[in-house]
XYZ file of N, CA, C and O in Angstrom:
312
model
N 147.001 143.959 105.019
C 147.754 144.673 106.212
C 147.025 145.786 106.426
O 147.145 146.790 105.513
N 146.712 145.986 107.466
C 145.977 147.416 108.122
C 146.832 148.244 108.561
O 147.864 148.313 109.005
N 146.452 149.631 108.380
C 147.471 150.698 108.332
C 146.868 151.146 110.058
O 145.657 151.198 110.200
N 147.698 151.483 110.854
C 147.788 152.001 112.266
C 147.268 153.553 112.117
O 148.140 154.200 111.392
N 146.242 154.107 112.743
C 146.040 155.628 112.533
C 146.564 156.048 113.659
O 146.525 155.674 114.665
N 147.473 157.056 113.182
C 148.185 157.811 114.056
C 147.410 159.251 114.648
O 146.949 160.165 114.082
N 146.785 159.257 115.809
C 146.001 160.252 116.329
C 146.704 161.413 116.236
O 145.734 162.387 116.196
N 148.232 161.839 116.415
C 148.522 163.040 116.400
C 148.426 163.436 114.840
O 148.187 164.774 114.827
N 148.451 163.013 113.995
C 148.540 163.531 112.550
C 147.283 163.767 112.268
O 147.119 164.686 111.348
N 146.233 163.526 112.920
C 144.682 163.567 112.601
C 144.448 165.018 113.158
O 143.494 165.720 112.885
N 145.415 165.716 113.963
C 144.633 166.715 114.898
C 145.396 167.743 113.495
O 146.620 167.562 113.655
N 144.581 168.425 113.457
C 145.056 169.502 112.141
C 145.119 170.944 112.896
O 144.117 171.421 113.259
N 146.151 171.534 112.636
C 146.172 173.005 112.966
C 145.451 173.753 112.171
O 145.480 173.820 110.965
N 144.589 174.962 112.343
C 144.186 175.930 111.677
C 145.139 176.698 110.791
O 145.796 177.490 111.622
N 144.860 176.919 109.754
C 145.862 177.907 108.751
C 145.470 179.658 109.225
O 144.198 179.461 109.813
N 146.231 180.528 108.776
C 145.991 181.371 109.164
C 144.710 182.097 108.398
O 143.770 182.775 109.127
N 144.339 181.679 106.891
C 143.305 181.932 106.322
C 141.875 181.402 107.078
O 140.772 182.212 107.064
N 142.156 180.168 107.651
C 140.613 179.703 108.299
C 140.392 180.281 109.592
O 139.522 180.712 109.668
N 141.630 180.735 110.427
C 141.330 181.404 111.659
C 140.354 182.819 111.182
O 139.791 183.311 112.005
N 140.860 183.496 110.238
C 140.450 184.956 109.717
C 139.382 184.651 109.140
O 138.228 185.612 109.485
N 138.817 184.082 108.342
C 137.419 183.562 108.003
C 136.492 183.084 109.157
O 135.544 183.683 109.167
N 136.834 182.296 110.232
C 136.108 182.252 111.365
C 135.890 183.445 112.101
O 134.775 183.734 112.651
N 136.956 184.363 112.215
C 136.926 185.799 112.856
C 135.896 186.626 112.178
O 135.098 187.406 112.772
N 135.928 186.535 110.835
C 135.149 187.186 109.958
C 133.516 187.187 110.284
O 132.759 187.799 110.102
N 133.346 185.511 110.035
C 132.012 185.135 109.958
C 131.560 184.848 111.129
O 130.147 184.322 111.083
N 131.977 185.054 112.160
C 131.493 184.338 113.669
C 130.614 185.762 114.021
O 130.823 186.750 113.572
N 129.628 185.155 114.823
C 129.042 186.524 115.307
C 129.517 187.453 116.234
O 130.564 187.016 116.831
N 129.039 188.537 115.987
C 129.625 189.849 116.546
C 128.919 190.204 117.961
O 128.165 190.610 117.674
N 129.973 190.487 118.715
C 128.939 190.708 120.071
C 129.405 192.207 120.315
O 128.671 192.921 121.409
N 130.227 192.936 119.428
C 130.359 194.607 119.660
C 129.394 195.175 118.991
O 129.599 196.495 119.031
N 128.219 194.856 118.262
C 127.032 195.503 118.021
C 127.755 196.177 116.335
O 126.747 196.508 115.767
N 128.610 195.742 116.044
C 128.879 196.071 114.566
C 128.072 195.101 113.395
O 128.127 193.933 113.857
N 127.559 195.252 112.543
C 127.191 194.716 111.378
C 128.497 194.083 110.529
O 129.265 194.505 110.358
N 127.830 192.958 109.801
C 128.873 192.088 109.286
C 128.727 192.827 107.770
O 127.885 193.119 107.259
N 129.810 192.809 107.079
C 129.745 193.254 105.718
C 129.178 192.290 105.067
O 129.439 191.067 105.153
N 128.608 192.381 103.821
C 128.280 191.375 102.882
C 129.023 191.626 101.427
O 129.299 192.850 101.175
N 129.250 190.960 100.730
C 130.030 190.869 99.260
C 128.714 191.264 98.179
O 127.594 190.783 98.309
N 128.934 192.096 97.851
C 127.881 192.463 96.569
C 128.949 192.565 95.256
O 130.145 192.838 95.403
N 128.320 192.485 93.948
C 129.166 192.250 92.849
C 128.505 193.418 92.004
O 127.067 193.618 91.939
N 128.935 193.789 91.037
C 128.338 194.592 89.875
C 129.530 194.711 88.527
O 130.575 194.496 88.969
N 128.803 195.227 87.599
C 129.729 195.461 86.535
C 130.115 196.599 85.791
O 128.885 197.333 86.072
N 131.304 196.933 85.517
C 131.564 198.442 84.867
C 132.638 197.909 83.877
O 133.324 196.863 83.994
N 132.964 199.146 82.884
C 133.986 198.861 81.748
C 135.051 199.034 82.606
O 135.332 199.655 83.605
N 136.151 198.357 82.059
C 137.551 198.222 82.726
C 138.083 199.550 82.701
O 138.644 200.033 83.429
N 137.919 200.281 81.383
C 138.529 201.663 81.265
C 137.663 202.673 82.851
O 138.626 203.442 83.187
N 136.731 202.476 82.788
C 136.140 203.269 83.873
C 136.736 202.981 85.579
O 136.739 203.593 86.200
N 136.898 201.597 85.526
C 137.406 200.932 86.673
C 138.774 201.493 87.094
O 138.803 201.905 88.272
N 139.740 201.605 86.056
C 140.648 202.076 85.895
C 140.807 203.433 86.519
O 141.797 204.083 87.351
N 139.862 204.302 85.949
C 139.643 205.806 86.357
C 139.315 205.707 88.096
O 140.012 206.796 88.739
N 138.514 205.139 88.496
C 137.970 205.207 89.971
C 139.142 204.637 90.773
O 139.437 205.290 91.560
N 140.130 203.568 90.555
C 140.866 203.010 91.143
C 142.031 204.253 91.274
O 142.739 204.458 92.286
N 142.360 205.022 89.992
C 143.384 205.889 90.196
C 142.927 207.190 91.243
O 143.350 207.630 91.781
N 141.418 207.546 91.124
C 140.801 208.637 91.937
C 140.817 208.359 93.420
O 141.407 208.698 94.236
N 140.607 206.971 93.589
C 140.564 206.305 94.895
C 142.204 206.233 95.604
O 142.381 206.612 96.644
N 142.936 205.755 94.746
C 144.539 205.732 94.913
C 144.980 207.126 95.598
O 145.583 207.268 96.290
N 144.535 208.457 94.551
C 144.720 209.686 95.251
C 144.333 209.989 96.239
O 144.841 210.859 97.210
N 143.253 209.588 96.721
C 142.524 209.988 97.969
C 143.290 208.995 99.102
O 142.662 209.223 100.407
N 143.889 208.006 99.078
C 144.602 207.174 99.803
C 143.783 205.911 100.018
O 143.896 205.292 101.204
N 142.872 205.430 99.163
C 141.844 204.689 99.600
C 141.978 203.256 98.552
O 142.397 203.476 97.465
N 141.792 202.137 99.086
C 141.583 201.105 97.972
C 140.366 200.773 97.146
O 139.696 201.778 97.366
N 140.586 199.790 96.747
C 139.239 199.718 95.718
C 137.949 199.502 96.590
O 136.806 200.634 96.539
N 137.718 198.757 97.482
C 136.247 198.740 98.229
C 136.216 199.928 99.066
O 135.085 200.262 99.126
N 137.480 200.439 99.823
C 137.073 201.588 100.621
C 136.632 202.831 99.710
O 135.940 203.698 100.171
N 137.074 202.826 98.549
C 136.644 203.971 97.913
C 135.383 203.702 97.211
O 134.325 204.828 97.205
N 134.635 202.521 96.962
C 133.233 202.327 96.793
C 132.470 202.710 97.872
O 131.465 203.468 97.671
N 133.076 201.918 99.199
C 132.315 202.295 100.291
C 132.007 203.688 100.473
O 130.994 204.630 100.650
N 132.966 204.718 100.241
C 133.011 206.077 100.304
C 132.114 206.789 99.421
O 131.431 207.725 99.692
N 132.284 206.301 98.088
C 131.401 206.909 97.149
C 129.912 206.562 97.382
O 129.292 207.639 97.165
N 129.583 205.457 97.650
C 128.158 205.048 98.057
C 127.457 206.257 99.240
O 126.533 206.429 99.155
N 128.350 206.286 100.216
C 127.904 206.868 101.293
C 127.880 208.148 100.818
O 126.944 209.076 101.699
N 128.820 208.957 100.264
C 128.797 210.446 99.756
C 127.500 210.719 98.968
O 126.642 211.252 98.795
N 127.167 209.595 98.124
C 125.682 209.259 97.185
C 124.492 209.361 97.816
O 123.638 210.125 97.814
N 124.781 208.501 99.100
C 123.480 208.287 100.081
C 123.043 209.570 100.636
O 122.017 210.229 100.680
N 124.313 210.375 101.003
C 124.185 211.703 101.902
C 123.517 212.766 100.816
O 122.734 213.358 101.266
N 124.360 212.819 99.647
C 123.627 213.892 98.661
C 122.058 213.649 98.010
O 121.535 214.550 98.140
N 121.851 212.571 98.093
C 120.445 212.138 97.448
C 119.497 211.570 98.478
O 118.392 211.259 98.185
N 119.797 211.868 99.469
C 118.502 211.282 100.855
C 117.420 212.026 100.835
O 116.495 211.484 101.535
N 117.730 213.024 100.463
C 116.636 214.007 100.695
C 115.487 214.093 99.551
O 115.240 213.871 98.634
């Protein structure tokens, strides 16, 4: 016995995460650059210290790292 395909059930709604992913990875027309994912390794104790410092500044982990890298680049660009 063959099963009848229900065309309504085949239409899949996008989840919130799928919509966000498409938004993030689609080409931007506003001239902003896309962010890229980078990885590095540090000691867990040093990461905790940095997280506490960033938290005191009101920044999350990624925002704090971006801030630190920008400040480093300003200081040592000469």
